[in-house]
Short mmCIF file of C-alpha atoms in Angstrom, two decimals:
data_model
loop_
_atom_site.label_atom_id
_atom_site.label_comp_id
_atom_site.label_asym_id
_atom_site.label_seq_id
_atom_site.Cartn_x
_atom_site.Cartn_y
_atom_site.Cartn_z
CA MET W 1 -17.60 1.39 -32.29
CA ALA W 2 -15.87 4.76 -31.75
CA ALA W 3 -17.20 4.88 -28.18
CA THR W 4 -15.78 1.41 -27.50
CA ALA W 5 -12.35 2.41 -28.84
CA GLN W 6 -12.42 5.55 -26.69
CA THR W 7 -13.32 3.52 -23.59
CA VAL W 8 -10.51 1.03 -24.25
CA ALA W 9 -8.04 3.92 -24.66
CA GLN W 10 -9.21 5.47 -21.38
CA VAL W 11 -8.85 2.17 -19.53
CA ARG W 12 -5.33 1.68 -20.91
CA ASP W 13 -4.40 5.20 -19.76
CA LEU W 14 -5.52 4.45 -16.21
CA GLY W 15 -2.38 2.42 -15.59
CA LYS W 16 -0.02 5.12 -16.87
CA TYR W 17 1.49 7.37 -14.21
CA LYS W 18 1.38 10.95 -15.47
CA HIS W 19 2.72 13.09 -12.62
CA GLY W 20 6.41 12.67 -13.32
CA TRP W 21 7.75 11.73 -9.90
CA GLU W 22 8.05 8.76 -7.62
CA THR W 23 9.34 8.34 -4.10
CA GLU W 24 12.24 5.92 -3.96
CA ILE W 25 12.43 4.70 -0.37
CA GLU W 26 13.66 1.40 0.99
CA MET W 27 10.91 -1.17 0.46
CA GLU W 28 10.29 -4.77 1.32
CA THR W 29 8.71 -6.61 -1.60
CA ALA W 30 7.60 -10.13 -2.36
CA PRO W 31 8.97 -11.67 -5.53
CA LYS W 32 6.91 -11.08 -8.67
CA GLY W 33 4.12 -13.49 -9.38
CA LEU W 34 1.32 -15.17 -7.50
CA ASN W 35 1.43 -18.63 -5.97
CA GLU W 36 0.80 -20.23 -2.59
CA ASP W 37 4.24 -19.18 -1.33
CA ILE W 38 3.46 -15.53 -2.10
CA VAL W 39 0.09 -15.83 -0.36
CA ARG W 40 1.87 -17.27 2.70
CA PHE W 41 4.53 -14.52 2.53
CA ILE W 42 1.90 -11.75 2.51
CA SER W 43 -0.08 -13.34 5.32
CA ALA W 44 3.08 -13.70 7.43
CA ARG W 45 4.09 -10.06 6.83
CA LYS W 46 0.64 -8.97 7.97
CA ASP W 47 0.96 -11.26 11.02
CA GLU W 48 -2.43 -12.78 10.23
CA PRO W 49 -4.03 -15.62 12.19
CA ASP W 50 -4.08 -19.12 10.68
CA TRP W 51 -7.78 -18.90 9.79
CA MET W 52 -7.05 -15.85 7.59
CA LEU W 53 -4.19 -17.63 5.82
CA ASP W 54 -6.45 -20.63 5.22
CA TRP W 55 -9.13 -18.31 3.81
CA ARG W 56 -6.60 -16.59 1.51
CA LEU W 57 -5.27 -19.94 0.27
CA LYS W 58 -8.80 -21.19 -0.40
CA ALA W 59 -9.56 -17.98 -2.32
CA TYR W 60 -6.30 -18.30 -4.31
CA ARG W 61 -7.07 -21.93 -5.24
CA HIS W 62 -10.56 -20.91 -6.34
CA TRP W 63 -9.09 -18.05 -8.41
CA LEU W 64 -6.90 -20.59 -10.23
CA THR W 65 -10.03 -22.37 -11.49
CA MET W 66 -11.62 -19.21 -12.85
CA THR W 67 -11.54 -17.93 -16.40
CA GLU W 68 -11.61 -14.28 -17.31
CA PRO W 69 -15.08 -13.14 -18.39
CA THR W 70 -15.57 -12.12 -22.00
CA TRP W 71 -19.05 -10.64 -21.74
CA ALA W 72 -17.74 -7.05 -22.07
CA MET W 73 -16.43 -7.84 -25.58
CA VAL W 74 -13.49 -5.48 -25.08
CA ASP W 75 -10.17 -6.22 -26.73
CA TYR W 76 -7.14 -5.56 -24.53
CA PRO W 77 -3.78 -7.23 -23.98
CA ALA W 78 -3.77 -10.31 -21.77
CA ILE W 79 -2.86 -9.64 -18.14
CA ASP W 80 0.31 -11.43 -17.07
CA PHE W 81 -0.52 -12.13 -13.43
CA GLN W 82 3.00 -13.50 -12.90
CA ASP W 83 4.54 -10.13 -13.84
CA ILE W 84 3.00 -8.24 -10.91
CA TYR W 85 4.31 -7.48 -7.42
CA TYR W 86 1.53 -8.34 -4.98
CA TYR W 87 3.25 -6.99 -1.89
CA ALA W 88 5.38 -3.92 -1.30
CA ALA W 89 5.67 -1.96 1.93
CA PRO W 90 8.11 0.61 3.26
CA LYS W 91 10.66 -1.00 5.57
CA ASN W 92 9.89 -0.37 9.22
CA THR W 93 12.27 1.73 11.28
CA GLU W 94 12.24 3.12 14.80
CA GLY W 95 10.76 6.59 15.13
CA PRO W 96 13.27 9.33 14.28
CA LYS W 97 14.38 11.92 16.86
CA SER W 98 14.39 14.72 14.24
CA LEU W 99 13.65 15.30 10.57
CA ASP W 100 17.40 14.86 9.96
CA GLU W 101 16.88 11.11 10.59
CA VAL W 102 13.93 10.79 8.18
CA ASP W 103 14.51 9.31 4.71
CA PRO W 104 15.24 12.35 2.46
CA GLU W 105 13.08 10.86 -0.30
CA LEU W 106 10.10 10.86 2.04
CA LEU W 107 10.75 14.50 2.96
CA ARG W 108 10.96 15.44 -0.74
CA THR W 109 7.59 13.77 -1.24
CA TYR W 110 6.12 15.78 1.64
CA GLU W 111 7.50 18.96 0.02
CA LYS W 112 6.01 18.07 -3.37
CA LEU W 113 2.67 17.50 -1.67
CA GLY W 114 2.91 20.90 0.04
CA ILE W 115 2.94 19.54 3.59
CA PRO W 116 4.20 22.18 6.08
CA LEU W 117 7.36 21.44 8.09
CA LYS W 118 5.59 20.98 11.46
CA GLU W 119 3.16 18.50 9.91
CA GLN W 120 6.11 16.68 8.31
CA GLU W 121 7.48 16.10 11.82
CA VAL W 122 4.15 14.66 12.97
CA LEU W 123 3.83 12.42 9.90
CA ALA W 124 7.41 11.19 10.25
CA GLY W 125 6.84 10.37 13.92
CA VAL W 126 9.51 12.72 15.25
CA GLN W 127 9.74 12.53 19.03
CA GLY W 128 8.48 15.71 20.72
CA ALA W 129 6.34 16.79 17.75
CA PRO W 130 2.89 18.27 18.53
CA LYS W 131 0.17 15.84 19.62
CA VAL W 132 -1.96 15.36 16.53
CA ALA W 133 -3.44 11.97 15.69
CA VAL W 134 -2.48 11.13 12.11
CA ASP W 135 -2.47 7.93 10.09
CA ALA W 136 0.12 8.25 7.33
CA VAL W 137 -0.53 5.89 4.41
CA PHE W 138 2.20 5.29 1.84
CA ASP W 139 1.79 2.93 -1.11
CA SER W 140 -1.46 1.64 0.43
CA VAL W 141 0.28 0.75 3.68
CA SER W 142 -0.22 2.55 6.97
CA VAL W 143 3.37 3.51 7.81
CA ALA W 144 2.69 5.52 10.96
CA THR W 145 -0.20 6.19 13.29
CA THR W 146 0.50 8.78 15.93
CA PHE W 147 -0.79 8.53 19.50
CA LYS W 148 -2.28 5.03 19.24
CA LYS W 149 -1.83 4.36 22.98
CA GLU W 150 -3.37 7.68 23.96
CA LEU W 151 -6.29 7.13 21.58
CA GLU W 152 -6.83 3.64 23.04
CA SER W 153 -6.92 5.08 26.57
CA HIS W 154 -9.92 7.14 25.42
CA GLY W 155 -11.65 4.15 23.82
CA VAL W 156 -10.59 4.91 20.25
CA ILE W 157 -9.17 1.87 18.49
CA PHE W 158 -7.28 2.96 15.40
CA CYS W 159 -6.00 0.13 13.20
CA SER W 160 -5.69 -0.98 9.60
CA ILE W 161 -8.23 -3.30 8.02
CA SER W 162 -5.58 -6.04 8.21
CA GLU W 163 -5.32 -5.61 11.97
CA ALA W 164 -9.09 -5.45 12.45
#
């Protein structure tokens, strides 16, 4: 029983952020909760084809019929699926001409992560920065991929799983 209690405590701790900082940048979010409108919202933001939206809606409707398994016999608080944000992505902007035009919060995050100044320019998409192919992912969203056109000209197709 002690091992079970320890496992439950470890699982509860997984959701607690322990590093003491967050990056507050302008985000686009869907309203909290999950319903067909949210599924449609997410699919539209990802510019998905109709067949993908239909597949997502079918999966959502199936999920509604499911019950949470109890075979693990672990006691934990019920999950409120309507108290979760299912979509959040940094707002898109045109590429900056210098680091002065980059969101200061993003630059502070780069500093905390120990990213050198020249690499910050590449990650932020500053015009005239060195040619290094980088895919910057922020909050699980690819926010910038450098040199996509040049990579494509060499036969390298670089895209997110959503685009694929």
